[in-house]
Amino acid sequence: MNLFFKRLTGKLHSTKKMEQYIAAMEAEIARYRAVEASPELKEYCELKKSVESKAFAQNKYNLTHTKYKTTKPHLLTLEFRKLLHNKQLMLYLQVKDSAQLKDYLEFRQSPEYVQLSDKKLVRKSPQLKNMLTFEKSKAYKAYWAYKDSKLPTRYLELRELIGTNEFQEEKAFWKNPNRWLTTEGHVQEVRFAQLSSSSDIKFFLATDVKKIEKMESYIRVFNDDFDWFKLADSKWSAGFAYKSKQMKANHSFVNEQQANNGGLNTGTIGGFLTILTKKESATAPAWDPQKGFVTKDFEYTSDIIQTANTFRQKEGLFMVKLRTEGNIHHACWLGGYNKLPLINIFHFNGRNIVVGNLTDKGFDGTSVTGICARKYYIYSLRWTKKELIWYVNNIEVYRTNRNLPQEDLYLALCSFISEKQRATEGKMEVDWARVYSTAE
């Protein structure tokens, strides 16, 4: 695939933009889950359920539209005032427990009561005169008017009720035309508005959870930012990986011009991994398909490193950010204990970048042109149960569903010079390598 026009038109994102996108995606997941677990979101959801309910709206309407004159405190106050201004009722309340009434009622039950009808006797007896005077009084008439009435009880109930702090507070509440502003409902309404305007909650509500779940299906299981100093302290080992202990891990091939140098040509500087291909004489093992291991003199040295002892994975997303110098071979690939399969995530053969899957059925891949291997790009392989898909930054460059590997494979990085190449020095520089597992 030729990426020249995609790069020219901006469809091929810059590596910087790609890294920003990856970082933003991971930050988005972290932010979404942080907001999801926050007490603010819990409070928002509870308030939303309350504030947006019909009951809340009805209550607010009642409190803001009800006239004080129609309220219970006002009506009870009017009722109490009416009873308070009932003179006969007030007389009844004054006399009902008085000694004068008690004496009269006792007298009324006595034999002397009949003497009240005798005017002569009344004139001669101060007691009879007093009893007759009380019997004809307004107070006594009020007693008889209300002694079986419910009004005195109602008056006393209202007097006690109206005298309480609770009633006075309720009355003051309803008399306040801005009463809604004093309610818990208003507090909830204001708080809900505050939370609704929160950037975190706005972000959470606007984010599709399916998008987050899809991004979360990729779990970073391997990461190397190359902040180590010694290869022995890293996730990488020098040389090839073989099951048989009789096979030498650190070797080259007879059709190559460099000796693999056991990790001596590999190092890190400022968070970048560097594999150097240097012009220097070395005598090292080389594999000959007919003779096995032979000793060969080389004029160049380089390295191969791999994660066979620390990390292997079947399927997932494999990503590496790298660049190269020198028109020799540089590669990032996935391999197993056997020679095949071998998946090239990136392979610069001295002329072109090549990606693809090498199996016993042959090579299934493509050349990628239009970009310079000397510049940093992110090379990715998405390996699913159904297919292999290669990307350069954000652009898909090849996919296949043929001859998919059925085993866990390790990551490998190497530089080498084939026997047909014009030998030069070179360098492969890797900023980071990451692998994600996926539920797909």
Coordinates of C-alpha atoms in Angstrom, one line a residue:
M1 CA 0.0 0.0 0.0
N2 CA 1.2 3.5 -0.9
L3 CA 0.6 5.9 1.9
F4 CA 2.0 9.0 0.1
F5 CA -1.3 10.6 -0.7
K6 CA -2.9 9.6 2.6
R7 CA 0.1 11.3 4.3
L8 CA -0.2 14.3 1.9
T9 CA -3.9 14.8 2.5
G10 CA -3.7 14.3 6.3
K11 CA -5.6 11.0 6.3
L12 CA -2.6 9.4 7.7
H13 CA -2.3 11.0 11.1
S14 CA 1.0 12.1 12.4
T15 CA 2.7 9.9 14.9
K16 CA 2.4 12.7 17.5
K17 CA -1.4 12.9 16.9
M18 CA -1.6 9.1 17.1
E19 CA 0.1 9.1 20.5
Q20 CA -2.1 11.9 21.7
Y21 CA -5.1 9.9 20.5
I22 CA -4.0 6.8 22.4
A23 CA -3.2 8.8 25.5
A24 CA -6.6 10.6 25.3
M25 CA -8.4 7.3 24.8
E26 CA -6.8 5.9 28.0
A27 CA -7.5 9.1 29.9
E28 CA -11.1 9.0 28.7
I29 CA -11.5 5.5 30.1
A30 CA -9.9 6.5 33.4
R31 CA -12.0 9.7 33.7
Y32 CA -15.3 7.9 32.8
R33 CA -14.7 5.2 35.4
A34 CA -13.6 7.7 38.0
V35 CA -16.7 9.8 37.5
E36 CA -18.9 6.7 37.5
A37 CA -17.6 5.8 41.0
S38 CA -17.7 9.3 42.3
P39 CA -20.1 10.4 45.1
E40 CA -21.0 13.4 42.9
L41 CA -22.5 11.2 40.2
K42 CA -24.4 9.2 42.8
E43 CA -25.8 12.4 44.3
Y44 CA -26.7 13.7 40.8
C45 CA -28.6 10.5 39.9
E46 CA -30.5 10.6 43.2
L47 CA -31.3 14.3 42.8
K48 CA -32.3 13.8 39.1
K49 CA -34.8 11.1 40.2
S50 CA -36.3 13.5 42.8
V51 CA -36.1 16.9 41.1
E52 CA -37.5 15.6 37.8
S53 CA -40.4 13.7 39.4
K54 CA -44.0 14.7 39.1
A55 CA -44.3 14.9 42.8
F56 CA -41.5 17.4 43.0
A57 CA -42.9 19.6 40.3
Q58 CA -46.4 19.5 41.9
N59 CA -44.9 20.4 45.3
K60 CA -43.0 23.3 43.8
Y61 CA -46.1 24.5 41.9
N62 CA -48.2 24.4 45.1
L63 CA -45.6 26.2 47.2
T64 CA -45.1 29.0 44.6
H65 CA -48.8 29.5 43.6
T66 CA -50.7 29.0 46.8
K67 CA -52.1 32.2 48.3
Y68 CA -51.7 32.7 52.0
K69 CA -55.4 33.3 52.5
T70 CA -56.1 29.7 51.4
T71 CA -53.7 28.1 53.7
K72 CA -54.5 26.1 56.8
P73 CA -52.6 28.4 59.2
H74 CA -54.6 31.4 58.0
L75 CA -57.9 29.5 58.1
L76 CA -57.2 28.2 61.6
T77 CA -56.2 31.7 62.7
L78 CA -59.4 33.1 61.4
E79 CA -61.4 30.4 63.1
F80 CA -59.6 31.1 66.4
R81 CA -60.2 34.8 66.1
K82 CA -63.9 34.3 65.5
L83 CA -64.2 32.1 68.6
L84 CA -62.1 34.6 70.6
H85 CA -64.5 37.4 69.7
N86 CA -67.6 35.3 70.8
K87 CA -68.4 37.1 74.1
Q88 CA -70.8 34.4 75.2
L89 CA -68.3 31.7 74.6
M90 CA -65.7 33.7 76.6
L91 CA -68.2 34.1 79.5
Y92 CA -68.8 30.4 79.4
L93 CA -65.1 29.7 79.7
Q94 CA -64.8 32.2 82.6
V95 CA -67.7 30.7 84.6
K96 CA -67.5 27.0 83.8
D97 CA -64.9 26.2 86.5
S98 CA -65.8 29.1 88.8
A99 CA -66.7 28.7 92.5
Q100 CA -69.9 30.7 91.9
L101 CA -71.2 28.2 89.4
K102 CA -70.2 25.3 91.6
D103 CA -72.1 26.8 94.5
Y104 CA -75.1 27.5 92.4
L105 CA -75.3 24.0 90.9
E106 CA -75.0 22.5 94.4
F107 CA -77.7 24.9 95.6
R108 CA -79.9 23.9 92.7
Q109 CA -79.8 20.3 93.9
S110 CA -80.8 21.3 97.4
P111 CA -84.4 21.5 98.9
E112 CA -83.8 25.3 99.4
Y113 CA -83.8 25.8 95.7
V114 CA -87.6 26.0 95.6
Q115 CA -87.4 29.1 97.8
L116 CA -86.2 31.1 94.9
S117 CA -89.8 31.4 93.7
D118 CA -90.8 33.1 97.0
K119 CA -89.9 36.8 96.6
K120 CA -90.4 37.5 100.3
L121 CA -87.9 34.9 101.3
V122 CA -85.5 36.0 98.6
R123 CA -85.6 39.6 100.0
K124 CA -84.9 38.4 103.5
S125 CA -82.0 36.0 102.5
P126 CA -78.8 37.3 101.1
Q127 CA -77.9 33.8 99.9
L128 CA -81.1 33.4 98.0
K129 CA -80.7 36.8 96.6
N130 CA -77.2 35.9 95.3
M131 CA -78.4 32.6 93.9
L132 CA -81.3 34.3 92.1
T133 CA -79.0 37.1 90.7
F134 CA -76.6 34.5 89.3
E135 CA -79.4 32.4 87.8
K136 CA -80.5 35.5 85.8
S137 CA -76.9 36.5 84.8
K138 CA -75.4 36.5 81.3
A139 CA -72.7 34.2 82.6
Y140 CA -75.2 31.5 83.6
K141 CA -77.0 31.9 80.3
A142 CA -73.7 31.4 78.5
Y143 CA -73.0 28.3 80.6
W144 CA -76.3 26.7 79.5
A145 CA -75.7 27.8 75.9
Y146 CA -72.3 26.1 75.6
K147 CA -72.2 23.4 78.3
D148 CA -72.9 20.7 75.7
S149 CA -71.3 22.4 72.8
K150 CA -68.0 21.4 71.1
L151 CA -67.0 25.0 70.5
P152 CA -65.2 25.4 73.9
T153 CA -63.1 22.4 73.2
R154 CA -62.3 23.6 69.7
Y155 CA -61.4 27.0 71.0
L156 CA -59.0 25.5 73.6
E157 CA -57.4 23.2 71.0
L158 CA -56.9 26.1 68.6
R159 CA -55.5 28.3 71.4
E160 CA -52.9 25.6 72.3
L161 CA -52.1 24.9 68.7
I162 CA -51.6 28.6 67.7
G163 CA -49.4 29.2 70.6
T164 CA -46.8 26.6 69.5
N165 CA -43.6 27.5 67.8
E166 CA -44.3 25.0 65.1
F167 CA -47.6 26.7 64.2
Q168 CA -46.0 30.1 64.2
E169 CA -43.2 28.9 62.0
E170 CA -45.6 27.3 59.6
K171 CA -47.6 30.5 59.5
A172 CA -44.6 32.6 58.8
F173 CA -43.6 30.2 56.1
W174 CA -46.9 30.5 54.2
K175 CA -47.0 34.3 54.7
N176 CA -43.6 34.5 52.9
P177 CA -44.2 35.1 49.2
N178 CA -40.6 33.7 48.5
R179 CA -41.3 30.6 50.6
W180 CA -40.0 28.2 47.9
L181 CA -36.5 29.6 48.4
T182 CA -36.5 28.5 52.0
T183 CA -37.3 24.8 51.2
E184 CA -35.2 21.7 51.0
G185 CA -36.6 21.3 47.5
H186 CA -35.0 24.6 46.4
V187 CA -31.7 23.4 47.9
Q188 CA -32.0 20.2 46.0
E189 CA -32.9 22.1 42.8
V190 CA -29.8 24.4 43.1
R191 CA -27.5 21.5 43.9
F192 CA -28.9 19.5 40.9
A193 CA -28.2 22.5 38.7
Q194 CA -24.7 22.7 40.0
L195 CA -24.0 19.1 39.4
S196 CA -25.7 19.2 36.0
S197 CA -23.2 21.9 34.9
S198 CA -20.2 19.9 36.2
S199 CA -17.8 19.2 33.3
D200 CA -17.2 15.7 34.6
I201 CA -20.9 14.8 34.8
K202 CA -21.5 16.4 31.4
F203 CA -18.7 14.3 30.0
F204 CA -20.0 11.2 31.6
L205 CA -23.6 11.7 30.3
A206 CA -22.3 12.5 26.8
T207 CA -20.1 9.5 26.6
D208 CA -21.4 6.3 25.1
V209 CA -20.7 3.5 27.6
K210 CA -20.5 1.0 24.7
K211 CA -17.6 3.0 23.4
I212 CA -15.9 2.9 26.8
E213 CA -16.6 -0.9 27.1
K214 CA -15.2 -1.4 23.6
M215 CA -12.0 0.5 24.5
E216 CA -11.8 -1.3 27.8
S217 CA -11.9 -4.7 26.0
Y218 CA -8.3 -3.9 25.2
I219 CA -6.3 -4.4 28.3
R220 CA -2.6 -3.5 28.3
V221 CA -0.7 -6.6 29.3
F222 CA 2.7 -5.7 28.1
N223 CA 4.4 -2.3 28.2
D224 CA 8.0 -1.2 27.8
D225 CA 9.0 2.4 27.7
F226 CA 12.6 1.4 27.8
D227 CA 13.4 3.1 31.0
W228 CA 15.8 0.4 32.1
F229 CA 19.6 0.4 31.7
K230 CA 20.7 -3.2 31.6
L231 CA 19.2 -5.9 29.3
A232 CA 19.4 -8.3 32.1
D233 CA 17.0 -6.1 34.1
S234 CA 14.5 -5.9 31.3
K235 CA 11.7 -8.1 29.8
W236 CA 14.0 -9.0 26.9
S237 CA 16.7 -11.6 26.3
A238 CA 19.4 -11.6 23.6
G239 CA 19.4 -14.2 20.9
F240 CA 16.7 -16.6 19.5
A241 CA 14.4 -18.7 21.6
Y242 CA 14.5 -22.5 21.2
K243 CA 12.9 -25.4 23.1
S244 CA 16.0 -27.5 22.8
K245 CA 18.9 -26.5 25.1
Q246 CA 21.3 -27.9 22.5
M247 CA 20.4 -25.0 20.2
K248 CA 22.5 -21.9 20.6
A249 CA 20.3 -18.9 21.3
N250 CA 22.9 -16.3 20.2
H251 CA 23.8 -16.9 16.6
S252 CA 23.5 -15.6 13.1
F253 CA 22.9 -17.4 9.8
V254 CA 25.5 -18.2 7.1
N255 CA 23.6 -16.1 4.6
E256 CA 24.0 -13.0 6.8
Q257 CA 26.8 -10.5 7.1
Q258 CA 26.5 -9.6 10.8
A259 CA 27.3 -11.5 14.0
N260 CA 24.5 -11.2 16.6
N261 CA 26.4 -9.9 19.6
G262 CA 24.5 -11.3 22.6
G263 CA 22.9 -8.0 23.6
L264 CA 26.1 -5.9 23.5
N265 CA 24.8 -3.9 20.6
T266 CA 21.5 -3.2 22.4
G267 CA 21.1 -0.3 24.9
T268 CA 18.7 2.4 26.1
I269 CA 19.3 6.1 26.1
G270 CA 16.7 8.5 27.5
G271 CA 13.8 6.0 27.2
F272 CA 14.7 4.8 23.7
L273 CA 15.9 1.3 22.9
T274 CA 18.6 1.2 20.3
I275 CA 20.0 -1.8 18.3
L276 CA 23.2 -0.8 16.5
T277 CA 24.6 -2.5 13.5
K278 CA 28.3 -1.7 13.6
K279 CA 31.2 -2.3 11.3
E280 CA 33.5 -4.4 13.4
S281 CA 35.1 -7.8 13.1
A282 CA 33.7 -10.7 15.1
T283 CA 33.9 -14.5 15.0
A284 CA 30.6 -16.1 16.0
P285 CA 28.3 -19.1 15.5
A286 CA 26.2 -19.2 12.4
W287 CA 23.5 -21.6 11.4
D288 CA 24.0 -23.6 8.2
P289 CA 20.9 -25.6 7.1
Q290 CA 23.2 -28.4 5.8
K291 CA 26.0 -28.3 8.4
G292 CA 24.2 -27.0 11.5
F293 CA 26.2 -24.5 13.6
V294 CA 29.5 -23.4 12.1
T295 CA 32.0 -20.7 13.1
K296 CA 32.1 -17.7 10.8
D297 CA 34.1 -14.5 10.6
F298 CA 31.9 -11.4 10.3
E299 CA 32.7 -7.8 9.4
Y300 CA 29.6 -6.4 11.2
T301 CA 27.8 -6.9 14.5
S302 CA 24.2 -6.4 15.5
D303 CA 21.6 -7.9 17.8
I304 CA 18.3 -9.7 18.2
I305 CA 16.3 -9.5 21.4
Q306 CA 13.0 -11.2 22.3
T307 CA 10.5 -11.7 25.1
A308 CA 10.1 -15.5 24.9
N309 CA 10.9 -16.0 28.6
T310 CA 8.7 -13.2 29.9
F311 CA 5.8 -12.6 27.5
R312 CA 3.9 -14.5 24.9
Q313 CA 0.3 -14.0 23.7
K314 CA -2.1 -15.4 21.2
E315 CA -4.3 -12.7 19.6
G316 CA -4.6 -9.1 20.8
L317 CA -3.3 -5.8 19.7
F318 CA 0.5 -5.4 19.3
M319 CA 2.0 -1.9 18.8
V320 CA 5.5 -0.5 18.5
K321 CA 6.8 3.0 17.8
L322 CA 10.1 2.9 16.0
R323 CA 12.3 4.3 13.3
T324 CA 15.4 3.0 11.5
E325 CA 18.6 4.2 9.9
G326 CA 20.7 2.4 7.3
N327 CA 19.6 0.4 4.2
I328 CA 19.8 -2.9 5.9
H329 CA 17.1 -5.2 7.5
H330 CA 15.4 -4.0 10.6
A331 CA 12.4 -5.9 12.0
C332 CA 9.8 -6.2 14.8
W333 CA 8.1 -9.6 14.6
L334 CA 6.2 -12.2 16.4
G335 CA 7.6 -15.7 16.7
G336 CA 7.5 -19.0 18.4
Y337 CA 9.9 -21.8 19.2
N338 CA 9.7 -23.1 15.6
K339 CA 11.0 -21.2 12.6
L340 CA 7.4 -20.6 11.4
P341 CA 5.0 -19.0 11.8
L342 CA 6.5 -15.5 11.8
I343 CA 4.5 -12.4 11.7
N344 CA 6.2 -9.2 10.7
I345 CA 4.6 -6.2 12.4
F346 CA 7.3 -4.1 10.7
H347 CA 10.2 -5.2 8.4
F348 CA 12.4 -2.7 6.5
N349 CA 14.3 -4.7 4.0
G350 CA 16.7 -1.9 2.9
R351 CA 14.3 -0.6 0.3
N352 CA 10.7 -1.0 1.5
I353 CA 8.6 -1.6 4.6
V354 CA 7.0 -5.0 4.5
V355 CA 4.2 -6.4 6.7
G356 CA 2.7 -9.9 6.6
N357 CA 2.5 -13.4 7.9
L358 CA 5.1 -16.0 6.9
T359 CA 4.0 -19.7 7.3
D360 CA 4.9 -23.0 5.7
K361 CA 2.3 -22.1 3.0
G362 CA 4.3 -19.0 2.0
F363 CA 4.3 -15.2 2.7
D364 CA 1.0 -13.4 3.0
G365 CA 1.6 -9.7 3.2
T366 CA 2.3 -6.4 1.4
S367 CA 4.8 -3.6 0.9
V368 CA 4.1 -0.2 2.5
T369 CA 5.4 2.7 0.5
G370 CA 5.0 6.5 0.7
I371 CA 6.5 6.9 4.2
C372 CA 10.1 7.1 5.3
A373 CA 11.4 4.4 7.7
R374 CA 13.8 7.0 9.1
K375 CA 10.8 8.7 10.7
Y376 CA 8.9 7.5 13.7
Y377 CA 5.6 5.7 13.0
I378 CA 3.4 3.4 15.1
Y379 CA 3.2 0.0 13.5
S380 CA 0.4 -2.2 14.8
L381 CA -1.0 -5.7 14.4
R382 CA -4.6 -6.5 15.4
W383 CA -4.8 -10.3 15.7
T384 CA -8.3 -11.7 16.2
K385 CA -9.8 -15.2 16.0
K386 CA -10.8 -14.4 12.3
E387 CA -8.0 -12.3 10.8
L388 CA -4.8 -10.4 11.0
I389 CA -4.9 -6.6 10.4
W390 CA -1.8 -4.4 10.0
Y391 CA -1.8 -0.6 10.6
V392 CA 0.6 2.3 10.2
N393 CA -0.5 4.9 12.6
N394 CA -4.3 5.1 12.0
I395 CA -4.3 3.6 8.4
E396 CA -5.0 -0.1 7.8
V397 CA -2.5 -1.3 5.3
Y398 CA -3.3 -5.0 5.0
R399 CA -5.5 -7.8 6.3
T400 CA -5.8 -11.5 5.9
N401 CA -7.9 -14.4 7.2
R402 CA -5.5 -17.1 5.9
N403 CA -3.2 -19.3 7.9
L404 CA -3.7 -17.7 11.2
P405 CA -1.3 -18.8 14.0
Q406 CA -2.7 -21.0 16.7
E407 CA -0.1 -20.6 19.4
D408 CA 1.2 -17.9 21.7
L409 CA 4.0 -15.9 20.1
Y410 CA 6.6 -13.6 21.6
L411 CA 7.9 -10.2 20.5
A412 CA 11.2 -9.8 18.8
L413 CA 13.4 -6.9 17.6
C414 CA 16.4 -7.3 15.4
S415 CA 18.6 -5.8 12.7
F416 CA 20.6 -7.9 10.1
I417 CA 22.4 -7.7 6.8
S418 CA 21.6 -10.3 4.1
E419 CA 24.4 -11.7 2.0
K420 CA 23.1 -9.9 -1.1
Q421 CA 23.0 -6.4 0.5
R422 CA 25.6 -3.8 0.3
A423 CA 26.7 -3.8 3.9
T424 CA 26.4 -0.6 5.9
E425 CA 26.1 0.4 9.5
G426 CA 22.6 1.1 10.8
K427 CA 20.4 1.6 13.8
M428 CA 16.9 0.7 14.9
E429 CA 15.4 3.0 17.6
V430 CA 12.3 2.0 19.5
D431 CA 10.4 4.5 21.7
W432 CA 7.9 2.0 23.2
A433 CA 6.3 -1.4 22.7
R434 CA 2.8 -2.3 24.0
V435 CA 0.5 -5.3 23.8
Y436 CA -3.2 -5.4 24.6
S437 CA -5.4 -8.4 25.2
T438 CA -8.9 -8.3 24.0
A439 CA -12.2 -10.0 24.6
E440 CA -12.9 -10.1 20.9

